[in-house]
Coordinates of C-alpha atoms in Angstrom, one line a residue:
X1 CA -19.0 -3.9 -59.2
X2 CA -19.8 -6.3 -56.3
X3 CA -21.7 -9.1 -57.5
X4 CA -22.8 -10.2 -54.5
X5 CA -25.6 -12.7 -54.5
X6 CA -28.3 -13.2 -52.2
X7 CA -31.0 -15.7 -50.9
X8 CA -33.7 -13.4 -50.0
X9 CA -36.1 -16.8 -49.7
X10 CA -39.9 -17.3 -50.3
X11 CA -42.0 -14.1 -49.1
X12 CA -45.1 -14.9 -45.9
X13 CA -48.1 -13.4 -45.4
X14 CA -50.2 -12.9 -43.1
X15 CA -53.9 -14.6 -42.7
X16 CA -56.5 -16.0 -40.2
X17 CA -55.9 -16.3 -36.2
X18 CA -51.8 -14.4 -37.4
X19 CA -51.0 -17.6 -39.3
X20 CA -48.8 -17.1 -42.0
X21 CA -47.3 -18.9 -44.6
X22 CA -45.9 -18.9 -48.6
X23 CA -48.7 -19.9 -51.1
X24 CA -52.8 -18.1 -50.7
X25 CA -53.7 -21.8 -51.3
X26 CA -52.3 -23.3 -48.3
X27 CA -52.9 -20.0 -45.9
X28 CA -57.1 -19.5 -46.8
X29 CA -57.7 -23.1 -46.8
X30 CA -55.9 -24.0 -43.7
X31 CA -56.5 -20.9 -41.3
X32 CA -59.2 -17.9 -43.8
X33 CA -58.4 -14.3 -44.5
X34 CA -56.4 -12.2 -42.3
X35 CA -60.0 -10.7 -42.2
X36 CA -62.9 -12.7 -41.7
X37 CA -66.4 -12.0 -42.6
X38 CA -69.5 -14.1 -41.2
X39 CA -71.5 -12.1 -44.2
X40 CA -70.4 -10.6 -48.5
X41 CA -72.5 -7.8 -48.8
X42 CA -75.2 -7.8 -51.3
X43 CA -73.6 -8.1 -55.2
X44 CA -75.8 -7.8 -58.2
X45 CA -75.0 -9.3 -62.0
X46 CA -75.5 -7.5 -65.2
X47 CA -75.3 -10.6 -68.5
X48 CA -77.3 -11.6 -71.1
X49 CA -79.9 -13.9 -70.0
X50 CA -77.2 -16.4 -71.1
X51 CA -74.5 -15.7 -68.9
X52 CA -77.3 -14.7 -66.2
X53 CA -77.8 -19.0 -66.5
X54 CA -74.1 -19.4 -66.2
X55 CA -73.4 -17.4 -62.7
X56 CA -75.7 -19.2 -61.5
X57 CA -73.9 -22.6 -61.8
X58 CA -71.1 -20.2 -61.6
X59 CA -72.2 -19.8 -57.6
X60 CA -73.0 -23.0 -57.1
X61 CA -69.7 -24.3 -57.8
X62 CA -68.2 -21.5 -56.1
X63 CA -70.0 -23.5 -52.7
X64 CA -68.6 -26.4 -53.0
X65 CA -64.7 -28.1 -53.5
X66 CA -63.7 -29.2 -56.7
X67 CA -60.4 -30.5 -57.7
X68 CA -58.0 -31.9 -60.4
X69 CA -58.8 -35.9 -60.6
X70 CA -55.0 -36.0 -61.0
X71 CA -53.7 -35.8 -57.8
X72 CA -49.6 -35.7 -59.4
X73 CA -51.7 -32.2 -60.6
X74 CA -52.7 -30.7 -57.1
X75 CA -48.8 -29.0 -56.3
X76 CA -49.3 -26.9 -59.1
X77 CA -53.7 -26.5 -59.1
X78 CA -54.4 -26.9 -54.8
X79 CA -57.6 -28.0 -54.6
X80 CA -60.7 -25.7 -53.6
X81 CA -62.2 -26.2 -50.4
X82 CA -65.6 -23.8 -51.2
X83 CA -65.7 -20.7 -50.5
X84 CA -67.1 -20.6 -47.0
X85 CA -64.7 -22.7 -45.9
X86 CA -61.1 -21.0 -48.1
X87 CA -63.0 -16.8 -47.1
X88 CA -64.9 -18.0 -43.8
X89 CA -68.4 -16.7 -44.9
X90 CA -70.6 -18.4 -47.9
X91 CA -70.9 -16.3 -51.4
X92 CA -74.2 -15.0 -51.0
X93 CA -76.4 -14.7 -54.6
X94 CA -76.6 -11.1 -56.2
X95 CA -79.6 -9.4 -55.1
X96 CA -80.6 -8.3 -58.2
X97 CA -80.5 -9.7 -61.9
X98 CA -80.1 -6.8 -64.6
X99 CA -80.4 -8.6 -68.4
X100 CA -78.8 -7.0 -71.1
X101 CA -79.6 -8.0 -74.6
X102 CA -77.7 -9.9 -76.7
X103 CA -78.1 -9.0 -80.1
X104 CA -77.9 -6.2 -79.5
X105 CA -74.4 -6.4 -77.3
X106 CA -73.3 -8.5 -80.7
X107 CA -74.2 -5.3 -82.9
X108 CA -72.4 -2.8 -80.9
X109 CA -69.5 -5.0 -80.4
X110 CA -69.4 -5.3 -84.0
X111 CA -68.9 -1.4 -85.0
X112 CA -66.0 -0.7 -86.7
X113 CA -64.8 1.7 -85.1
X114 CA -63.1 1.0 -81.9
X115 CA -63.9 4.3 -79.8
X116 CA -67.3 3.7 -80.8
X117 CA -67.7 -0.2 -80.6
X118 CA -66.3 0.2 -76.6
X119 CA -68.9 2.9 -76.0
X120 CA -71.8 1.2 -77.2
X121 CA -71.3 -2.5 -75.4
X122 CA -70.0 0.1 -72.0
X123 CA -73.0 2.0 -72.3
X124 CA -75.4 -1.2 -72.4
X125 CA -74.1 -2.6 -69.1
X126 CA -74.2 0.5 -68.2
X127 CA -78.4 1.2 -68.1
X128 CA -79.0 -0.7 -65.4
X129 CA -77.1 1.1 -63.0
X130 CA -80.2 4.2 -62.9
X131 CA -82.1 0.9 -61.2
X132 CA -79.5 1.0 -58.9
X133 CA -81.8 3.8 -56.2
X134 CA -84.7 1.4 -55.7
X135 CA -82.8 -1.1 -54.2
X136 CA -82.8 -1.5 -50.3
X137 CA -80.0 -2.2 -49.4
X138 CA -76.4 -0.7 -52.0
X139 CA -74.4 -3.5 -53.3
X140 CA -70.8 -3.6 -52.9
X141 CA -70.1 -5.7 -55.8
X142 CA -71.1 -5.1 -60.1
X143 CA -70.6 -8.6 -61.8
X144 CA -70.6 -8.3 -65.2
X145 CA -70.5 -10.9 -67.1
X146 CA -69.4 -10.6 -70.6
X147 CA -70.1 -13.2 -73.4
X148 CA -66.3 -13.6 -75.9
X149 CA -67.0 -11.7 -78.9
X150 CA -66.8 -8.8 -76.3
X151 CA -63.9 -10.0 -74.6
X152 CA -62.2 -10.3 -78.6
X153 CA -63.4 -7.2 -80.3
X154 CA -63.9 -4.6 -77.0
X155 CA -59.5 -4.3 -76.7
X156 CA -57.7 -1.3 -77.9
X157 CA -55.6 -3.3 -80.7
X158 CA -59.4 -5.8 -82.0
X159 CA -60.4 -5.5 -85.3
X160 CA -63.8 -6.5 -86.8
X161 CA -63.3 -8.3 -89.9
X162 CA -67.1 -9.1 -90.6
X163 CA -68.7 -5.4 -89.6
X164 CA -71.5 -4.2 -91.5
X165 CA -71.4 -0.9 -94.2
X166 CA -73.5 0.7 -92.7
X167 CA -71.3 0.5 -89.0
X168 CA -67.9 0.8 -91.5
X169 CA -65.9 4.2 -90.2
X170 CA -67.6 7.7 -91.9
X171 CA -65.5 8.6 -94.4
X172 CA -63.1 11.8 -94.1
X173 CA -65.7 13.8 -96.2
X174 CA -67.9 13.0 -94.5
X175 CA -66.9 13.0 -90.3
X176 CA -65.1 16.4 -92.0
X177 CA -68.4 18.6 -92.6
X178 CA -70.3 16.3 -89.8
X179 CA -68.0 17.7 -87.5
X180 CA -68.0 21.4 -89.4
X181 CA -71.7 21.2 -88.8
X182 CA -71.8 20.3 -85.5
X183 CA -69.1 23.5 -84.9
X184 CA -71.8 26.2 -86.8
X185 CA -75.0 24.5 -84.4
X186 CA -72.5 25.2 -81.2
X187 CA -71.8 28.9 -82.0
X188 CA -75.4 29.1 -83.7
X189 CA -75.1 29.1 -87.3
X190 CA -77.5 26.6 -89.1
X191 CA -77.1 25.1 -92.4
X192 CA -79.3 25.0 -95.6
X193 CA -81.5 22.6 -95.5
X194 CA -80.1 21.2 -92.0
X195 CA -84.2 20.8 -90.7
X196 CA -85.6 19.6 -93.4
X197 CA -83.9 16.7 -93.9
X198 CA -83.8 13.7 -91.4
X199 CA -80.9 11.6 -92.0
X200 CA -78.5 14.9 -91.6
X201 CA -80.8 15.3 -87.6
X202 CA -79.6 12.0 -87.7
X203 CA -76.1 12.5 -88.6
X204 CA -76.0 15.1 -86.8
X205 CA -77.3 12.7 -83.6
X206 CA -74.7 10.2 -84.1
X207 CA -71.6 12.5 -84.2
X208 CA -72.4 13.3 -81.1
X209 CA -72.8 10.5 -79.9
X210 CA -69.0 9.5 -82.2
X211 CA -67.3 12.4 -80.5
X212 CA -68.3 11.8 -76.8
X213 CA -66.6 8.0 -77.5
X214 CA -63.4 8.9 -78.9
X215 CA -63.2 11.0 -75.2
X216 CA -63.4 7.5 -73.3
X217 CA -61.3 4.1 -73.8
X218 CA -61.5 1.8 -76.6
X219 CA -61.0 -0.6 -74.0
X220 CA -64.3 -1.2 -72.6
X221 CA -62.9 -3.3 -69.6
X222 CA -61.2 0.0 -68.2
X223 CA -63.7 2.1 -69.8
X224 CA -66.7 0.1 -67.4
X225 CA -64.6 0.8 -64.8
X226 CA -64.3 4.3 -64.4
X227 CA -67.6 5.1 -65.7
X228 CA -68.5 2.5 -62.9
X229 CA -66.5 4.2 -60.5
X230 CA -69.2 7.5 -61.0
X231 CA -71.7 5.3 -59.3
X232 CA -69.5 3.8 -56.7
X233 CA -69.6 1.3 -56.9
X234 CA -66.2 -1.9 -58.4
X235 CA -66.3 -4.0 -61.0
X236 CA -65.6 -7.7 -61.3
X237 CA -65.5 -8.8 -65.4
X238 CA -65.8 -12.6 -66.5
X239 CA -66.2 -14.0 -69.5
X240 CA -68.8 -16.7 -70.7
X241 CA -66.5 -18.8 -71.2
X242 CA -64.9 -18.9 -67.6
X243 CA -67.7 -19.4 -66.6
X244 CA -69.4 -22.8 -68.5
X245 CA -67.9 -25.9 -66.7
X246 CA -67.3 -28.8 -68.8
X247 CA -66.9 -31.9 -67.7
X248 CA -63.2 -31.5 -68.3
X249 CA -62.4 -28.3 -67.2
X250 CA -64.3 -29.6 -63.4
X251 CA -61.9 -32.5 -63.5
X252 CA -58.9 -30.6 -64.7
X253 CA -57.9 -32.5 -66.8
X254 CA -54.7 -31.7 -68.5
X255 CA -54.8 -29.3 -71.7
X256 CA -57.8 -26.6 -69.8
X257 CA -57.6 -24.1 -66.9
X258 CA -59.0 -26.3 -63.9
X259 CA -62.3 -25.2 -62.4
X260 CA -60.2 -25.5 -58.7
X261 CA -57.7 -22.9 -60.2
X262 CA -60.5 -21.0 -61.1
X263 CA -63.1 -21.0 -58.3
X264 CA -59.5 -20.1 -56.1
X265 CA -58.5 -16.6 -58.5
X266 CA -62.0 -15.2 -59.2
X267 CA -63.1 -16.3 -55.4
X268 CA -59.9 -14.2 -53.7
X269 CA -60.6 -11.0 -56.4
X270 CA -64.1 -11.0 -55.3
X271 CA -63.4 -10.8 -51.6
X272 CA -61.5 -8.4 -51.9
X273 CA -63.4 -6.4 -53.8
X274 CA -66.5 -6.7 -51.2
X275 CA -63.8 -5.0 -49.2
X276 CA -61.6 -7.9 -47.1
X277 CA -58.5 -8.5 -47.8
X278 CA -57.5 -11.7 -47.9
X279 CA -54.5 -11.8 -45.9
X280 CA -51.4 -9.0 -45.3
X281 CA -48.7 -8.3 -44.6
X282 CA -46.3 -9.2 -42.3
X283 CA -42.4 -8.5 -43.5
X284 CA -44.3 -4.4 -44.1
X285 CA -42.4 -1.7 -41.5
X286 CA -44.6 0.0 -40.1
X287 CA -45.0 3.3 -41.6
X288 CA -42.7 2.6 -44.6
X289 CA -44.8 2.9 -47.1
X290 CA -44.3 2.4 -51.5
X291 CA -45.7 4.9 -53.7
X292 CA -45.8 4.0 -57.8
X293 CA -45.8 6.2 -60.5
X294 CA -48.4 6.0 -63.4
X295 CA -48.1 7.1 -66.6
X296 CA -50.1 6.5 -70.0
X297 CA -50.3 9.0 -73.2
X298 CA -53.9 9.8 -74.0
X299 CA -54.2 8.2 -77.4
X300 CA -53.4 11.3 -80.0
X301 CA -49.7 11.2 -78.2
X302 CA -49.5 14.6 -76.9
X303 CA -50.0 14.2 -73.1
X304 CA -49.7 11.8 -70.3
X305 CA -52.4 11.7 -66.9
X306 CA -50.0 10.2 -63.8
X307 CA -51.4 9.2 -60.8
X308 CA -49.6 7.6 -57.5
X309 CA -50.8 3.9 -55.9
X310 CA -49.9 4.2 -52.4
X311 CA -49.5 0.8 -50.3
X312 CA -48.9 0.6 -47.2
X313 CA -48.2 -2.6 -43.9
X314 CA -51.3 -3.6 -43.6
X315 CA -51.7 -4.5 -47.2
X316 CA -54.2 -1.4 -48.4
X317 CA -53.9 0.5 -51.7
X318 CA -54.7 4.2 -52.3
X319 CA -54.6 5.7 -55.3
X320 CA -54.5 9.7 -56.2
X321 CA -55.1 10.5 -59.1
X322 CA -53.1 13.6 -60.8
X323 CA -53.6 16.2 -63.9
X324 CA -52.7 15.1 -67.3
X325 CA -50.2 17.3 -69.1
X326 CA -46.7 16.9 -71.6
X327 CA -45.0 13.8 -69.5
X328 CA -43.3 12.3 -72.1
X329 CA -40.6 12.3 -73.9
X330 CA -40.1 11.0 -77.0
X331 CA -36.4 11.5 -77.4
X332 CA -35.8 9.8 -74.1
X333 CA -39.0 7.5 -74.2
X334 CA -39.8 8.0 -70.5
X335 CA -41.8 9.5 -68.6
X336 CA -40.9 13.0 -66.3
X337 CA -43.2 15.5 -63.9
X338 CA -41.2 19.2 -63.8
X339 CA -41.1 19.9 -59.5
X340 CA -43.8 21.8 -58.7
X341 CA -46.4 18.8 -60.5
X342 CA -43.8 16.5 -58.9
X343 CA -44.7 17.8 -55.5
X344 CA -48.5 18.2 -56.7
X345 CA -48.6 14.6 -57.0
X346 CA -46.8 13.2 -53.4
X347 CA -48.1 15.5 -51.3
X348 CA -51.6 14.8 -52.8
X349 CA -51.3 11.1 -51.6
X350 CA -49.7 11.7 -48.6
X351 CA -53.1 13.8 -47.5
X352 CA -54.8 11.1 -49.0
X353 CA -52.6 9.0 -47.0
X354 CA -54.0 10.7 -44.1
X355 CA -57.1 10.6 -44.8
X356 CA -57.8 6.5 -44.8
X357 CA -54.6 5.5 -42.3
X358 CA -52.9 8.2 -40.1
X359 CA -49.7 6.4 -38.7
X360 CA -46.7 8.9 -38.8
X361 CA -45.0 8.4 -41.8
X362 CA -40.9 6.9 -41.4
X363 CA -40.5 6.2 -45.2
X364 CA -41.5 6.3 -48.3
X365 CA -39.9 4.1 -51.1
X366 CA -41.3 5.5 -55.2
X367 CA -41.2 2.8 -57.5
X368 CA -40.8 4.5 -61.6
X369 CA -40.4 1.9 -65.3
X370 CA -39.1 5.3 -66.3
X371 CA -36.0 6.5 -63.8
X372 CA -36.0 9.8 -61.3
X373 CA -34.4 13.4 -62.3
X374 CA -32.7 14.9 -60.1
X375 CA -35.1 18.3 -60.4
X376 CA -38.4 15.6 -60.1
X377 CA -36.2 13.8 -57.2
X378 CA -36.0 17.3 -55.5
X379 CA -40.0 18.2 -56.2
X380 CA -41.0 15.1 -54.4
X381 CA -38.8 15.4 -51.5
X382 CA -40.8 19.1 -50.6
X383 CA -43.3 17.4 -50.5
X384 CA -42.1 15.0 -48.2
X385 CA -43.3 15.7 -43.9
X386 CA -40.4 16.3 -41.7
X387 CA -37.8 13.7 -40.7
X388 CA -39.6 11.6 -43.7
X389 CA -36.7 9.5 -45.3
X390 CA -37.5 9.5 -49.7
X391 CA -35.8 7.0 -52.0
X392 CA -36.7 7.2 -55.3
X393 CA -35.9 3.4 -57.2
X394 CA -35.9 2.5 -60.4
X395 CA -37.4 -1.1 -61.0
X396 CA -37.9 -2.5 -64.5
X397 CA -37.4 -5.5 -66.1
X398 CA -34.0 -6.1 -67.9
X399 CA -35.0 -8.8 -70.9
X400 CA -32.3 -7.3 -72.9
X401 CA -29.1 -7.9 -70.1
X402 CA -27.7 -10.9 -67.8
X403 CA -29.6 -14.0 -67.3
X404 CA -29.0 -16.7 -64.3
X405 CA -28.8 -21.0 -65.1
X406 CA -28.9 -23.3 -61.9
X407 CA -25.8 -25.7 -62.4
X408 CA -26.7 -29.6 -61.4
X409 CA -24.0 -31.4 -60.6
X410 CA -25.8 -34.2 -60.3
X411 CA -23.7 -37.2 -62.1
X412 CA -27.3 -38.7 -64.5
X413 CA -27.0 -34.6 -65.9
X414 CA -26.3 -34.3 -69.1
X415 CA -27.7 -30.7 -69.9
X416 CA -25.9 -28.6 -67.4
X417 CA -27.1 -25.4 -66.5
X418 CA -30.2 -26.0 -68.3
X419 CA -32.1 -25.4 -65.5
X420 CA -34.4 -21.8 -64.1
X421 CA -32.2 -20.0 -61.2
X422 CA -35.1 -20.4 -58.2
X423 CA -37.3 -17.6 -57.0
X424 CA -36.0 -15.6 -54.8
X425 CA -32.3 -15.0 -56.1
X426 CA -30.4 -11.0 -56.0
X427 CA -27.5 -10.7 -57.8
X428 CA -26.2 -7.4 -56.0
X429 CA -24.0 -5.9 -58.7
X430 CA -23.0 -3.0 -56.7
X431 CA -23.7 -0.2 -53.9
X432 CA -27.0 0.7 -55.5
X433 CA -28.3 -1.4 -58.2
X434 CA -28.7 -5.5 -58.8
X435 CA -30.9 -7.9 -60.2
X436 CA -33.8 -9.4 -58.7
X437 CA -35.4 -13.0 -60.0
X438 CA -39.1 -13.0 -59.3
X439 CA -40.2 -15.1 -61.5
X440 CA -37.6 -18.8 -61.7
X441 CA -38.5 -21.9 -59.5
X442 CA -40.4 -22.7 -56.6
X443 CA -40.5 -25.4 -54.3
X444 CA -43.8 -24.9 -53.1
X445 CA -44.9 -25.9 -56.3
X446 CA -41.9 -27.8 -58.2
X447 CA -42.0 -26.6 -61.2
X448 CA -41.5 -23.2 -62.7
X449 CA -44.8 -22.5 -64.7
X450 CA -43.1 -19.7 -67.2
X451 CA -42.0 -20.2 -70.6
X452 CA -39.0 -18.7 -71.2
X453 CA -36.0 -17.8 -69.0
X454 CA -37.2 -15.8 -65.8
X455 CA -36.3 -12.4 -66.9
X456 CA -35.4 -10.4 -63.8
X457 CA -35.9 -7.3 -62.2
X458 CA -33.3 -4.8 -63.3
X459 CA -33.5 -2.6 -59.1
X460 CA -31.6 0.7 -59.1
X461 CA -31.7 3.0 -55.7
X462 CA -31.7 6.4 -57.8
X463 CA -32.2 9.0 -54.8
X464 CA -31.8 9.5 -51.7
X465 CA -30.2 6.1 -49.1
X466 CA -31.4 3.0 -48.3
X467 CA -30.0 -0.4 -48.3
X468 CA -30.6 -2.0 -51.4
X469 CA -30.9 -5.7 -49.6
X470 CA -34.0 -4.6 -48.0
X471 CA -35.5 -2.5 -50.9
X472 CA -34.7 -6.4 -53.5
X473 CA -36.9 -7.7 -49.8
X474 CA -39.8 -5.1 -50.0
X475 CA -40.1 -6.2 -53.4
X476 CA -40.2 -9.5 -53.6
X477 CA -43.2 -9.1 -51.4
X478 CA -44.8 -7.0 -52.7
X479 CA -45.2 -9.5 -55.4
X480 CA -47.6 -11.0 -53.3
X481 CA -50.0 -8.1 -52.6
X482 CA -51.7 -9.5 -55.9
X483 CA -55.6 -9.4 -55.1
X484 CA -56.4 -10.0 -58.5
X485 CA -55.6 -13.5 -58.1
X486 CA -54.2 -16.3 -56.4
X487 CA -51.2 -16.9 -56.8
X488 CA -47.9 -17.4 -54.9
X489 CA -45.7 -15.3 -56.5
X490 CA -45.9 -12.6 -59.5
X491 CA -43.3 -11.5 -62.0
X492 CA -43.2 -7.7 -60.9
X493 CA -44.8 -5.9 -57.8
X494 CA -48.2 -4.4 -57.4
X495 CA -46.2 -1.0 -57.3
X496 CA -45.4 -1.5 -60.9
X497 CA -47.6 -4.0 -62.6
X498 CA -50.7 -2.2 -62.3
X499 CA -49.3 1.3 -62.9
X500 CA -50.8 0.6 -66.9
X501 CA -54.1 -0.5 -66.1
X502 CA -54.5 2.5 -62.8
X503 CA -53.9 4.9 -66.5
X504 CA -55.5 3.8 -69.4
X505 CA -58.4 4.0 -66.2
X506 CA -57.7 7.3 -65.8
X507 CA -57.7 7.8 -69.2
X508 CA -61.0 5.1 -70.1
X509 CA -63.2 8.6 -68.5
X510 CA -60.9 11.9 -68.3
X511 CA -64.3 13.7 -67.5
X512 CA -65.5 12.2 -64.3
X513 CA -65.3 15.2 -61.3
X514 CA -62.4 14.9 -59.5
X515 CA -64.1 14.2 -56.2
X516 CA -66.1 11.0 -58.1
X517 CA -62.5 9.7 -58.5
X518 CA -62.7 6.8 -56.1
X519 CA -58.7 7.0 -53.8
X520 CA -59.6 3.6 -53.5
X521 CA -57.5 0.5 -55.5
X522 CA -59.9 -1.7 -55.9
X523 CA -62.3 0.0 -58.0
X524 CA -58.8 -0.5 -60.6
X525 CA -57.9 -4.6 -59.6

């Protein structure tokens, strides 16, 4: 153990005119985006009548400045200067508004079975996709405004307390009978009275839909993103309550998420999903890429899907979808690929990179929570072009380990050691292992914006050769690459943070043909 401490500082980001700043708010307000656009592409909006009305009010707010009336809150929640100032172009009105019946949505969201709920609600939002071909210009983004009831009811662990009895989960006897009837029908057999009893015929039709729903994700958000991917349309989902601008929200009063903060986060996300990057990474080294391995168990727990997320020095994200298989070990509580599958996954990722970018690779850093076995590493290494250095790194939160506190020696301080450590401190414990504090006190906002003692990331170089301090610097920089929000920095690097979300979207539509899966990360964010 060496127990050496390093302060890595706050990584810079690059904005318009090649200018840099620590905080995305500052960089966008002063210099504009790294990839300016004089005009943004078309978008469509899908929602209830009420949701579409709220969206119109939101668009007006997006194209105007907003700030908390209390200047003391401006450091933590910077004023929003207006979309055209921050991003260089006015936010356009949608080319089409597609309304969804609110009563049908509510009824669908109260189905007792979580798979049926998500499938039924997503299908109502997908209903407008057939009309896209009639538009003169294909939209670049779909804005889906959802009632809060959908958000509450259509997540994997949601439960519906007041579902109608007729919508309640079918009894085991009914399900067993209907499943057997479907199997017999598929085998060409018929049952007595099937053709004469409309209730049986209707039940069989419902069961077909039920079986289809069981094959998709019980998470409405992930399922909608996955199903929209077949139409080559990234999605931005937003709740009606987020769009509702009360006087308290507009003024940024305490106890509310200020309008300025909502506009910053939303503006950054939609600008990126429209095909342009708000900022880039000036610290990244050319020819170096970072690959995060994503895994997710299927609902039955028997198999897992795998994917690789590659992030380049330009800030671009590439996703390559791997195979389903028994990659999870219950005994170890970890995901691992056999060498041949590891080779195929990284080889496919590198081929996709060549198509998207094409520049020669020098180093590949693999980031994974579960760690990588020696045999697995050899499979990944075989996929690398000659001369490319491959480094395997385990990155995961160390919740059960050591903590650091900032010691204040000022005479007026009565409680020493009570302040959080500063973000960017790296505690190097050996040549290949250390603790990186990505959460903590942030001088730019003059506070710690967390709720618990800062939990460090445990960083371990498992295979390959690399400078651990440089690895920590890269990981700290990757905490600033989440374009889905406008933040100074997050607790986890983008390579690890989004691994679960990518896996969930892969499971959300397992029947999607391989050629329909999109490589651009904006479809998964």
